[in-house]
Amino acid sequence: MFGKNRSTIEKIKILKSIKADEAFKFDLRKKMIEEGGVVIKPIFSRLQKQQGMSILQLLKINPLNKNMFIPLLLVAALLGSGAGVTYASQSSLPGDALYPVKLVSEKAQTVLIIDDAKEANLHLKFSSERLEEVEELAKKGEKNPKHVKLAVDNYKTELAQVQTILNSAPENSAQTTQIAQNITDTVTQNKIILVRVSKDFSEDDDMIDILKEAWEEAIEHNDTATILLLQNAVAGQTPVNTAGNTAPNTTNTTNTNNTTTTPTVTTTAPSTNNTTVAIVDPVTQTRVLNKIAEANHKISEAERYIVKKESKGIDVTQAKAQVATAKTLVVDAQNLLSQAKYSEAFLKAKEAHKTAEAGKKLVENDYRGKSHNEDKDDEDDDEIIFIIPSAATTTAPSATTNTSTTPTTVTTPSASTNQIIIDSKHDDDDKDDDHDDEDKDDDKDEDDHKRN
Amino acid sequence: MQENNNNQLEYLMENYNELVDQIFRFTYLKTSNKEIAQDLTSECFLSTVKYLKENEVHNLRAFLFKTARNKIIDYYRQKGRVIYSDEAVLANEEISGKDELVNKQDAKLMTEKIRLLNDDDREVLTLRYLEDLDIKEIADIVGKSQMATRVQIFRALKKAKLLIEES
């Protein structure tokens, strides 16, 4: 009966090309699992069918690579049997024969996980693992930078994976906030490890360069997560009534000398903004303060470097301009902070950091381009590379190489809990130090380290 | 009983990709709007998942389509109009050069043409020839008898033929 209509039917079937976006499908699937509480049984064949990929693709391994053959067999046998972990490989380090097996078994763990937060945590755990491996290598006196690079590259990859998860998570959800928080916690720990390791490898330029990469990645990811936390914190607050210079028009408002009577802490604002401040916890403020401190530290570092290279005849005018800009940005950031505009303040501080860094790089490139004889006195990169500045020691950078602790324009919240704040000591030419009575968790003071 | 629900949920997740495409296509052809279609698809699946936790359905595929259909009706009701006429759907016209869904010329053309059919006709044709459902399922979904469904499909096909031949 439908014979004559065949071509019509064919034409209708053209519409089969209408499909849903992959991204949409992925999101919905996630939602179904989250909200619907669907539980997936982790059986490989099911996943394979669904993902439409072979497991090997998922694990990104080329099975033809003969170095992978035996480890793969091992893994395949073990995974097939339902076990997941090859214990011999777990303690291996980059450069060991079984190291690839360790990485593969880690990846296998991630394949089974559908829950975002758990997956993010897993990748964070792996990232820490990578740095611990570097530390082990350092303790063993590893000489081959390639091994360290391997670990650091993987470290970067793990962080990138976490980032992807964070990016695809719904904004403002509790889970996203949790993930971001975990990121900042883990990365801060990572930084501590890097500081330790940098001392062990201080002699080796190549190693330090590799570690720098890891450091920068850490900072980037920490910042991204922090920004998210700041935004979410703001979103959850009562709206800030920034009513300019006018008198406050809500009932429980602050008085004109800029301190609230509410249990929150505000910073003394140099401006005449005397409005109600949103309920803020010290944690949020400290995040911004830490970033500002970081920027200031970078500015000081850049300044010192500039001055030293200037005496060698390098043209530093542009660099100095950059540093000046950076300082202005820091002031902007502090202003924004006092207005409780946390995200903006944080971003400004980050910009300041970048600008100062760029200034230093200008001089660095010039210097490295010109002179090839590395004077091994304190010239080259005597800077302390890895410092985790504390908000308590926010120093206003001065033009001299003596960075003294001047009174800051930002009052720090007293007795902040929940913050990993590491006191740093500037040791170059200064003897100044400013220990605040901060709660020190289980973190120790990190000493400055001078590189030869 | 619990076992069966899990089976249905399992089936849902195992065939997820295929099912989402189907429901999405279905809602898209009805609403002509990608975002709305996505929303409705999401709602459909989420409420299905919820339902399946406590209940069992006779035919999962049909259930999904029925749910989607209801969501569409709710949607239009919310918008303040009861849409069964072509004009309103055409007013929602989203097919433009920018529409990523329908890339090929042919597909674009077909989408336009199929819109010219009335709602019910379009519906049975898509269910039958795009989603490959059988008569029994379609009847269940649209709430008609199997005979009426058969007839509708036949007539709809004829109309479609005319439309298509017109170009």
Coordinates of C-alpha atoms in Angstrom, one line a residue:
Chain A
M1 CA 0.0 0.0 0.0
F2 CA 2.9 2.3 0.6
G3 CA 4.9 1.3 -2.3
K4 CA 4.3 4.4 -4.3
N5 CA 5.1 6.5 -1.3
R6 CA 8.6 5.1 -0.9
S7 CA 10.4 8.2 -2.1
T8 CA 8.3 10.3 0.2
I9 CA 9.3 8.1 3.1
E10 CA 12.9 8.3 2.0
K11 CA 12.6 12.1 2.0
I12 CA 11.1 12.1 5.5
K13 CA 13.9 10.0 6.7
I14 CA 16.4 12.7 5.8
L15 CA 15.3 14.4 9.0
K16 CA 17.0 11.7 10.9
S17 CA 20.0 13.9 10.7
I18 CA 18.5 16.0 13.4
K19 CA 20.3 15.1 16.6
A20 CA 21.0 16.6 20.0
D21 CA 24.3 18.3 20.8
E22 CA 26.9 16.2 22.4
A23 CA 27.4 18.8 25.0
F24 CA 23.7 18.9 25.8
K25 CA 23.6 15.1 26.0
F26 CA 26.5 15.1 28.3
D27 CA 25.0 17.7 30.6
L28 CA 21.7 15.9 30.7
R29 CA 23.3 12.7 31.6
K30 CA 25.1 14.3 34.4
K31 CA 21.9 15.8 35.7
M32 CA 20.1 12.5 35.5
I33 CA 22.8 11.0 37.6
E34 CA 22.9 13.8 40.1
E35 CA 19.3 14.7 40.5
G36 CA 17.8 11.5 39.5
G37 CA 20.3 9.6 41.5
V38 CA 20.8 7.0 38.8
V39 CA 23.4 4.6 39.7
I40 CA 25.6 3.2 37.0
K41 CA 27.1 -0.2 37.4
P42 CA 30.7 0.1 36.3
I43 CA 31.0 -2.5 33.7
F44 CA 33.3 -1.8 30.9
S45 CA 31.2 -3.2 28.1
R46 CA 28.4 -0.9 29.0
L47 CA 30.6 2.1 29.1
Q48 CA 32.1 1.1 25.9
K49 CA 28.8 0.9 24.2
Q50 CA 27.7 4.1 25.5
Q51 CA 30.7 6.1 24.9
G52 CA 31.1 4.5 21.6
M53 CA 34.8 4.4 22.1
S54 CA 37.2 1.6 22.7
I55 CA 38.7 1.5 26.2
L56 CA 42.1 1.9 24.7
Q57 CA 41.0 5.2 23.2
L58 CA 39.6 6.2 26.5
L59 CA 42.9 5.6 28.1
K60 CA 44.7 7.2 25.3
I61 CA 47.2 4.5 24.8
N62 CA 48.6 3.3 21.6
P63 CA 48.6 -0.4 21.9
L64 CA 51.1 -0.8 19.2
N65 CA 53.8 1.0 21.2
K66 CA 55.9 -1.9 22.2
N67 CA 56.9 -0.4 25.4
M68 CA 53.3 -0.5 26.5
F69 CA 52.6 -4.0 25.5
I70 CA 53.5 -5.9 28.6
P71 CA 52.2 -3.3 31.0
L72 CA 49.0 -3.3 29.0
L73 CA 48.6 -7.0 29.2
L74 CA 49.1 -6.7 32.9
V75 CA 46.5 -4.1 33.2
A76 CA 44.1 -5.9 30.9
A77 CA 44.4 -9.0 32.9
L78 CA 43.8 -7.3 36.1
L79 CA 41.0 -5.0 35.0
G80 CA 39.3 -7.9 33.3
S81 CA 39.3 -9.8 36.5
G82 CA 37.7 -7.0 38.3
A83 CA 40.6 -5.9 40.3
G84 CA 41.8 -2.5 39.5
V85 CA 45.2 -1.9 41.0
T86 CA 48.6 -3.3 40.2
Y87 CA 50.3 -2.9 43.5
A88 CA 53.9 -3.3 42.4
S89 CA 53.6 -0.2 40.2
Q90 CA 52.1 2.0 42.8
S91 CA 55.3 3.2 44.3
S92 CA 57.1 3.6 41.0
L93 CA 58.6 6.9 40.0
P94 CA 59.2 8.5 36.7
G95 CA 62.0 6.7 35.0
D96 CA 61.1 3.3 36.5
A97 CA 59.9 0.6 34.2
L98 CA 56.6 0.2 35.9
Y99 CA 55.8 3.9 36.0
P100 CA 53.6 3.7 32.9
V101 CA 51.6 1.0 34.5
K102 CA 51.0 3.2 37.4
L103 CA 49.6 5.9 35.2
V104 CA 47.4 3.6 33.3
S105 CA 45.9 2.1 36.4
E106 CA 45.2 5.6 37.7
K107 CA 43.5 6.4 34.4
A108 CA 41.5 3.2 34.7
Q109 CA 40.1 4.5 38.0
T110 CA 38.8 7.7 36.4
V111 CA 37.0 5.8 33.7
L112 CA 34.8 4.1 36.2
I113 CA 33.7 7.3 37.8
I114 CA 30.7 9.2 36.7
D115 CA 30.3 11.6 39.6
D116 CA 31.9 14.9 39.0
A117 CA 33.1 15.8 42.4
K118 CA 34.6 12.3 42.9
E119 CA 36.3 12.5 39.5
A120 CA 37.7 15.9 40.3
N121 CA 39.0 14.7 43.6
L122 CA 40.6 11.8 41.9
H123 CA 42.4 14.0 39.5
L124 CA 43.4 16.3 42.4
K125 CA 44.8 13.3 44.2
F126 CA 46.8 12.3 41.2
S127 CA 48.1 15.8 40.8
S128 CA 49.4 15.7 44.3
E129 CA 50.8 12.3 43.6
R130 CA 52.8 13.7 40.7
L131 CA 54.4 16.3 42.9
E132 CA 55.2 13.8 45.6
E133 CA 56.9 11.8 43.0
V134 CA 59.0 14.8 42.2
E135 CA 59.9 15.2 45.9
E136 CA 60.9 11.5 46.0
L137 CA 63.1 12.1 43.0
A138 CA 64.7 15.1 44.6
K139 CA 65.4 13.1 47.8
K140 CA 67.0 10.4 45.7
G141 CA 69.2 12.9 44.1
E142 CA 67.7 12.6 40.6
K143 CA 69.9 14.2 38.0
N144 CA 67.8 13.6 34.9
P145 CA 65.4 16.5 34.2
K146 CA 63.4 14.4 31.9
H147 CA 62.0 12.3 34.7
V148 CA 61.0 15.4 36.6
K149 CA 59.5 16.8 33.4
L150 CA 57.4 13.7 33.0
A151 CA 55.9 14.1 36.4
V152 CA 55.3 17.8 35.9
D153 CA 53.7 17.3 32.5
N154 CA 51.3 14.8 34.0
Y155 CA 50.7 17.2 36.9
K156 CA 49.6 19.8 34.4
T157 CA 47.4 17.3 32.7
E158 CA 45.7 16.3 35.9
L159 CA 45.0 19.9 36.8
A160 CA 43.7 20.5 33.3
Q161 CA 41.3 17.6 33.7
V162 CA 40.0 19.1 36.9
Q163 CA 39.5 22.3 35.1
T164 CA 37.5 20.7 32.4
I165 CA 35.2 19.1 35.0
L166 CA 34.9 22.5 36.8
N167 CA 34.0 24.2 33.5
S168 CA 31.3 21.8 32.7
A169 CA 29.8 21.9 36.1
P170 CA 26.7 24.0 36.7
E171 CA 27.4 27.4 38.0
N172 CA 26.6 28.3 41.6
S173 CA 25.8 24.8 42.6
A174 CA 27.0 23.4 45.9
Q175 CA 28.9 20.8 44.2
T176 CA 30.8 23.2 42.0
T177 CA 31.7 25.2 45.1
Q178 CA 32.9 22.1 46.7
I179 CA 35.1 21.2 43.8
A180 CA 36.5 24.7 43.7
Q181 CA 37.3 24.5 47.4
N182 CA 39.0 21.2 47.0
I183 CA 41.0 22.6 44.2
T184 CA 42.3 25.5 46.2
D185 CA 43.1 23.3 49.2
T186 CA 45.0 20.8 47.1
V187 CA 46.8 23.3 45.0
T188 CA 47.9 25.2 48.2
Q189 CA 49.3 21.9 49.4
N190 CA 51.0 21.4 46.0
K191 CA 52.6 24.8 46.3
I192 CA 54.1 23.8 49.7
I193 CA 55.6 20.7 48.1
L194 CA 57.0 22.8 45.3
V195 CA 58.7 25.1 47.7
R196 CA 60.3 22.2 49.5
V197 CA 61.4 20.6 46.2
S198 CA 62.8 23.9 44.9
K199 CA 65.3 23.9 47.7
D200 CA 66.5 20.4 46.8
F201 CA 66.9 21.2 43.2
S202 CA 68.2 24.7 43.7
E203 CA 71.5 24.0 42.0
D204 CA 70.0 22.9 38.8
D205 CA 68.6 25.5 36.4
D206 CA 66.8 23.0 34.2
M207 CA 65.0 21.5 37.1
I208 CA 64.0 24.9 38.4
D209 CA 62.6 25.9 35.1
I210 CA 60.5 22.8 35.0
L211 CA 59.3 23.4 38.5
K212 CA 58.5 27.0 37.5
E213 CA 56.1 25.6 35.0
A214 CA 54.4 23.5 37.6
W215 CA 54.3 26.5 39.9
E216 CA 52.6 28.7 37.3
E217 CA 50.1 26.1 36.5
A218 CA 49.3 25.7 40.2
I219 CA 48.8 29.5 40.5
E220 CA 46.6 29.6 37.4
H221 CA 44.3 26.8 38.6
N222 CA 44.2 28.1 42.1
D223 CA 43.2 31.5 40.8
T224 CA 40.5 30.1 38.6
A225 CA 39.0 28.1 41.4
T226 CA 39.3 31.1 43.8
I227 CA 37.5 33.4 41.4
L228 CA 34.7 30.9 41.2
L229 CA 34.5 30.7 44.9
L230 CA 34.5 34.5 45.2
Q231 CA 31.7 34.8 42.7
N232 CA 29.7 32.1 44.3
A233 CA 30.2 33.7 47.7
V234 CA 29.0 37.0 46.4
A235 CA 26.0 35.3 44.7
G236 CA 25.0 33.9 48.0
Q237 CA 25.1 37.1 49.9
T238 CA 22.7 39.8 50.5
P239 CA 23.2 42.4 47.9
V240 CA 25.7 45.1 48.8
N241 CA 24.3 48.5 49.0
T242 CA 27.0 50.6 47.5
A243 CA 25.1 53.8 47.7
G244 CA 28.1 56.0 46.9
N245 CA 28.5 58.9 49.1
T246 CA 25.0 59.2 50.3
A247 CA 23.8 58.4 53.7
P248 CA 22.9 54.8 54.2
N249 CA 19.3 54.2 53.7
T250 CA 18.7 50.9 55.2
T251 CA 18.0 50.3 58.8
N252 CA 20.9 48.3 60.1
T253 CA 23.5 50.2 58.4
T254 CA 27.0 51.1 59.4
N255 CA 27.9 54.4 60.8
T256 CA 30.2 56.9 59.2
N257 CA 33.4 55.6 60.4
N258 CA 33.3 52.6 58.2
T259 CA 33.1 49.9 60.7
T260 CA 30.1 47.7 61.0
T261 CA 28.5 46.6 64.1
T262 CA 27.7 43.3 62.6
P263 CA 29.9 40.4 63.3
T264 CA 31.6 40.7 60.0
V265 CA 34.9 42.2 59.4
T266 CA 35.3 45.1 57.1
T267 CA 38.4 46.8 55.9
T268 CA 38.9 50.5 56.5
A269 CA 38.1 52.1 53.3
P270 CA 39.9 55.2 52.3
S271 CA 37.0 56.3 50.3
T272 CA 33.8 57.7 51.7
N273 CA 31.8 54.7 50.9
N274 CA 30.0 54.2 54.1
T275 CA 27.3 51.7 53.2
T276 CA 26.1 48.5 54.5
V277 CA 28.5 45.7 53.7
A278 CA 27.3 42.3 52.8
I279 CA 27.8 39.6 55.3
V280 CA 31.3 38.4 54.5
D281 CA 33.4 35.8 56.1
P282 CA 37.1 36.4 56.7
V283 CA 37.8 33.5 54.4
T284 CA 36.7 35.4 51.4
Q285 CA 38.7 38.4 52.3
T286 CA 41.8 36.4 53.0
R287 CA 41.7 34.9 49.6
V288 CA 41.8 38.3 48.1
L289 CA 44.4 39.5 50.5
N290 CA 46.6 36.6 49.7
K291 CA 46.4 37.3 46.1
I292 CA 47.3 40.9 46.7
A293 CA 50.2 39.8 48.8
E294 CA 51.3 37.6 46.0
A295 CA 51.1 40.5 43.6
N296 CA 53.1 42.7 45.9
H297 CA 55.7 40.0 46.3
K298 CA 56.0 39.7 42.5
I299 CA 56.4 43.5 42.3
S300 CA 59.2 43.5 44.8
E301 CA 60.9 40.6 43.1
A302 CA 60.7 42.4 39.7
E303 CA 62.0 45.6 41.2
R304 CA 65.0 44.0 42.8
Y305 CA 65.7 42.2 39.6
I306 CA 65.4 45.3 37.6
V307 CA 67.8 47.2 39.8
K308 CA 70.4 44.5 39.6
K309 CA 70.3 44.3 35.9
E310 CA 70.2 48.0 35.4
S311 CA 73.7 48.1 36.9
K312 CA 74.8 45.8 34.2
G313 CA 73.7 48.2 31.6
I314 CA 70.4 46.8 30.5
D315 CA 67.7 49.2 29.4
V316 CA 65.0 48.9 32.0
T317 CA 62.7 51.8 31.3
Q318 CA 59.9 49.8 29.9
A319 CA 60.2 47.3 32.7
K320 CA 60.0 50.0 35.2
A321 CA 56.9 51.3 33.6
Q322 CA 55.3 47.9 33.9
V323 CA 56.2 47.7 37.6
A324 CA 54.7 51.2 38.1
T325 CA 51.5 50.0 36.4
A326 CA 51.5 46.9 38.5
K327 CA 51.7 49.0 41.7
T328 CA 48.7 51.1 40.6
L329 CA 46.7 48.0 39.9
V330 CA 47.5 46.8 43.4
V331 CA 46.1 50.0 44.8
D332 CA 43.0 49.5 42.7
A333 CA 42.7 46.0 44.0
Q334 CA 42.8 47.2 47.5
N335 CA 40.2 49.8 46.9
L336 CA 37.9 47.2 45.3
L337 CA 38.5 45.0 48.3
S338 CA 37.4 47.7 50.7
Q339 CA 34.3 48.0 48.6
A340 CA 33.7 44.3 49.1
K341 CA 34.0 43.7 45.4
Y342 CA 35.9 40.6 45.9
S343 CA 36.0 39.1 42.5
E344 CA 37.0 42.3 40.9
A345 CA 39.7 42.9 43.5
F346 CA 41.0 39.5 43.0
L347 CA 41.2 39.9 39.3
K348 CA 42.9 43.2 39.6
A349 CA 45.5 41.7 41.9
K350 CA 46.0 39.0 39.4
E351 CA 46.5 41.5 36.7
A352 CA 49.1 43.3 38.8
H353 CA 50.9 40.1 39.3
K354 CA 51.0 39.4 35.6
T355 CA 52.1 42.9 34.8
A356 CA 55.0 42.8 37.2
E357 CA 55.9 39.4 35.9
A358 CA 55.9 40.8 32.3
G359 CA 58.1 43.6 33.4
K360 CA 60.6 41.3 34.9
K361 CA 60.5 39.1 31.8
L362 CA 61.4 42.0 29.6
V363 CA 64.6 42.5 31.4
E364 CA 65.2 38.8 31.7
N365 CA 65.0 38.3 28.0
D366 CA 67.3 41.2 27.3
Y367 CA 69.8 40.0 29.8
R368 CA 69.8 36.4 28.6
G369 CA 70.0 37.5 25.1
K370 CA 73.1 39.6 25.6
S371 CA 75.3 37.9 28.1
H372 CA 76.1 34.3 27.8
N373 CA 78.6 34.1 30.5
E374 CA 76.7 33.4 33.6
D375 CA 78.3 35.0 36.5
K376 CA 77.9 32.6 39.1
D377 CA 77.8 35.1 41.8
D378 CA 74.5 36.1 43.2
E379 CA 73.4 37.7 40.0
D380 CA 71.5 35.3 38.1
D381 CA 68.1 34.6 39.5
D382 CA 69.0 35.0 43.1
E383 CA 65.3 35.5 43.6
I384 CA 63.4 33.2 45.7
I385 CA 61.2 31.6 43.2
F386 CA 58.6 30.0 45.2
I387 CA 57.2 31.9 48.0
I388 CA 53.7 31.7 49.4
P389 CA 53.2 35.2 50.7
S390 CA 51.0 35.6 53.6
A391 CA 48.4 38.3 53.7
A392 CA 49.8 39.2 57.1
T393 CA 53.0 40.4 55.5
T394 CA 51.6 42.6 52.8
T395 CA 54.4 44.9 52.1
A396 CA 54.1 48.0 50.1
P397 CA 57.0 47.7 47.7
S398 CA 59.5 50.5 47.7
A399 CA 61.9 51.7 45.1
T400 CA 64.9 50.4 47.0
T401 CA 66.0 46.9 47.3
N402 CA 65.1 47.0 50.9
T403 CA 61.6 46.0 51.2
S404 CA 60.5 47.0 54.5
T405 CA 57.2 46.3 56.0
T406 CA 55.3 49.5 55.9
P407 CA 51.9 49.8 57.4
T408 CA 49.4 48.5 54.9
T409 CA 46.2 50.2 53.8
V410 CA 44.3 47.0 54.4
T411 CA 43.5 45.7 57.7
T412 CA 43.7 42.0 57.8
P413 CA 41.1 40.1 59.6
S414 CA 42.3 38.9 62.9
A415 CA 42.5 35.3 63.8
S416 CA 41.3 33.9 60.6
T417 CA 40.6 30.3 60.8
N418 CA 40.5 27.9 57.9
Q419 CA 43.3 29.6 56.1
I420 CA 46.6 28.1 55.2
I421 CA 48.8 31.0 55.6
I422 CA 52.5 30.6 55.4
D423 CA 54.6 33.3 56.9
S424 CA 57.4 34.2 54.6
K425 CA 60.6 35.8 55.5
H426 CA 62.3 38.1 53.1
D427 CA 65.9 37.3 53.5
D428 CA 67.7 39.0 50.7
D429 CA 69.0 42.2 52.0
D430 CA 66.4 42.8 54.5
K431 CA 66.0 41.6 57.9
D432 CA 62.5 42.7 58.2
D433 CA 59.9 40.3 59.1
D434 CA 56.4 40.6 60.2
H435 CA 54.8 37.7 61.9
D436 CA 51.2 38.1 62.5
D437 CA 49.5 36.1 65.1
E438 CA 47.9 34.0 62.5
D439 CA 46.6 30.6 63.2
K440 CA 49.1 28.3 61.8
D441 CA 47.6 25.1 60.8
D442 CA 50.0 22.3 60.3
D443 CA 52.0 24.4 58.0
K444 CA 55.5 25.4 58.8
D445 CA 57.3 28.6 58.0
E446 CA 59.0 28.4 54.7
D447 CA 62.4 29.9 54.7
D448 CA 63.6 31.9 51.8
H449 CA 66.1 30.2 49.8
K450 CA 68.8 31.8 47.9
R451 CA 69.7 30.3 44.7
N452 CA 73.3 30.5 43.5
Chain B
M1 CA 9.7 -5.2 41.5
Q2 CA 12.7 -3.3 42.4
E3 CA 14.7 -5.5 40.0
N4 CA 12.6 -4.5 37.1
N5 CA 12.8 -0.8 37.8
N6 CA 16.5 -1.1 37.8
N7 CA 16.4 -2.9 34.6
Q8 CA 14.4 -0.2 33.0
L9 CA 16.7 2.4 34.3
E10 CA 19.6 0.4 33.1
Y11 CA 18.0 0.1 29.7
L12 CA 17.5 3.9 29.7
M13 CA 21.1 4.6 30.4
E14 CA 22.4 1.9 28.1
N15 CA 20.4 3.3 25.2
Y16 CA 20.7 6.9 26.4
N17 CA 22.3 8.3 23.3
E18 CA 19.8 6.9 20.9
L19 CA 16.9 7.8 23.1
V20 CA 18.0 11.4 23.7
D21 CA 18.3 11.9 20.0
Q22 CA 14.9 10.5 19.4
I23 CA 13.2 12.6 22.0
F24 CA 15.1 15.7 21.0
R25 CA 14.2 15.3 17.4
F26 CA 10.6 14.8 18.3
T27 CA 10.4 17.9 20.5
Y28 CA 12.4 19.9 18.0
L29 CA 10.1 19.1 15.1
K30 CA 7.2 20.1 17.3
T31 CA 8.5 23.3 18.6
S32 CA 11.0 24.4 16.0
N33 CA 13.2 25.8 18.6
K34 CA 16.4 24.2 19.7
E35 CA 16.6 25.6 23.2
I36 CA 13.1 24.8 24.0
A37 CA 13.5 21.3 22.5
Q38 CA 16.5 20.8 24.8
D39 CA 14.6 22.0 27.8
L40 CA 11.7 19.7 27.1
T41 CA 14.0 16.8 26.4
S42 CA 15.7 17.4 29.7
E43 CA 12.4 17.6 31.6
C44 CA 11.2 14.5 29.9
F45 CA 14.2 12.4 30.9
L46 CA 14.5 13.7 34.4
S47 CA 10.8 13.1 35.2
T48 CA 11.1 9.7 33.6
V49 CA 14.0 8.8 35.7
K50 CA 12.1 9.9 38.8
Y51 CA 9.1 7.9 37.8
L52 CA 11.1 4.8 37.1
K53 CA 12.4 4.7 40.5
E54 CA 9.1 3.8 42.0
N55 CA 7.2 2.4 39.0
E56 CA 7.4 0.2 36.1
V57 CA 6.2 1.1 32.7
H58 CA 4.9 -1.1 30.0
N59 CA 7.0 0.2 27.2
L60 CA 9.8 2.5 28.0
R61 CA 10.2 4.1 24.6
A62 CA 6.5 4.9 24.3
F63 CA 6.5 6.2 27.8
L64 CA 9.3 8.6 26.9
F65 CA 7.4 9.9 23.9
K66 CA 4.2 10.3 25.9
T67 CA 6.0 12.2 28.6
A68 CA 7.7 14.4 26.0
R69 CA 4.4 15.0 24.3
N70 CA 2.8 16.0 27.6
K71 CA 5.6 18.3 28.4
I72 CA 5.1 20.0 25.0
I73 CA 1.5 20.5 25.7
D74 CA 2.3 21.9 29.1
Y75 CA 4.8 24.2 27.6
Y76 CA 2.4 25.6 25.1
R77 CA -0.3 25.9 27.7
Q78 CA 2.1 27.9 29.8
K79 CA 2.8 30.2 27.0
G80 CA -0.8 31.1 27.0
R81 CA -1.8 29.7 23.8
V82 CA -3.1 26.3 22.8
I83 CA -1.1 25.6 19.7
Y84 CA -2.4 23.1 17.3
S85 CA -2.4 25.2 14.3
D86 CA 0.4 25.7 11.9
E87 CA 0.7 29.4 12.1
A88 CA 1.8 29.5 15.6
V89 CA 4.4 26.9 15.1
L90 CA 5.6 28.7 12.1
A91 CA 5.9 31.8 14.1
N92 CA 8.5 30.0 16.1
E93 CA 10.5 29.4 13.0
E94 CA 14.1 28.9 13.8
I95 CA 15.4 27.6 10.7
S96 CA 17.8 30.0 9.4
G97 CA 21.2 29.8 7.9
K98 CA 22.6 29.8 11.4
D99 CA 20.8 26.8 12.6
E100 CA 23.4 24.2 13.3
L101 CA 21.1 21.3 13.6
V102 CA 20.0 21.1 10.0
N103 CA 23.1 21.6 8.0
K104 CA 22.4 20.0 4.7
Q105 CA 20.2 21.8 2.2
D106 CA 18.0 18.8 1.9
A107 CA 17.4 18.5 5.6
K108 CA 16.6 22.1 5.9
L109 CA 14.2 21.9 3.0
M110 CA 12.5 18.9 4.5
T111 CA 12.2 20.5 7.8
E112 CA 10.4 23.4 6.3
K113 CA 8.2 21.2 4.3
I114 CA 7.2 19.0 7.1
R115 CA 6.2 22.0 9.0
L116 CA 3.5 22.6 6.5
L117 CA 1.7 19.6 7.6
N118 CA -0.6 19.9 10.5
D119 CA 0.5 18.9 13.9
D120 CA -1.1 15.6 14.1
D121 CA 0.0 14.5 10.7
R122 CA 3.5 15.5 11.3
E123 CA 3.5 13.8 14.5
V124 CA 2.5 10.4 13.3
L125 CA 4.9 10.6 10.3
T126 CA 7.9 11.4 12.5
L127 CA 7.0 8.7 15.0
R128 CA 6.6 6.2 12.2
Y129 CA 9.4 6.9 9.8
L130 CA 11.9 8.8 11.9
E131 CA 11.6 7.0 15.1
D132 CA 10.6 3.7 13.7
L133 CA 7.9 3.0 16.2
D134 CA 5.3 0.4 15.5
I135 CA 1.6 1.2 15.1
K136 CA 0.8 -0.1 18.5
E137 CA 3.3 2.2 20.1
I138 CA 2.2 5.2 18.1
A139 CA -1.4 4.6 18.9
D140 CA -0.5 4.5 22.6
I141 CA 1.4 7.7 22.4
V142 CA -1.1 9.7 20.5
G143 CA -4.0 8.2 22.4
K144 CA -5.9 6.8 19.4
S145 CA -6.9 3.4 18.3
Q146 CA -4.6 1.4 16.1
M147 CA -7.0 1.6 13.2
A148 CA -7.3 5.4 13.5
T149 CA -3.5 5.6 13.7
R150 CA -3.1 3.6 10.6
V151 CA -5.5 5.7 8.7
Q152 CA -3.9 8.9 9.9
I153 CA -0.5 7.7 8.8
F154 CA -1.8 6.8 5.4
R155 CA -3.4 10.1 4.8
A156 CA -0.5 12.1 6.3
L157 CA 1.8 10.4 3.9
K158 CA -0.3 11.3 1.0
K159 CA -0.3 14.9 2.0
A160 CA 3.4 14.9 2.5
K161 CA 3.9 13.5 -0.9
L162 CA 2.0 16.3 -2.4
L163 CA 4.0 18.8 -0.5
I164 CA 7.2 17.3 -1.4
E165 CA 6.4 16.9 -5.1
E166 CA 5.5 20.5 -5.2
S167 CA 9.0 21.8 -5.3

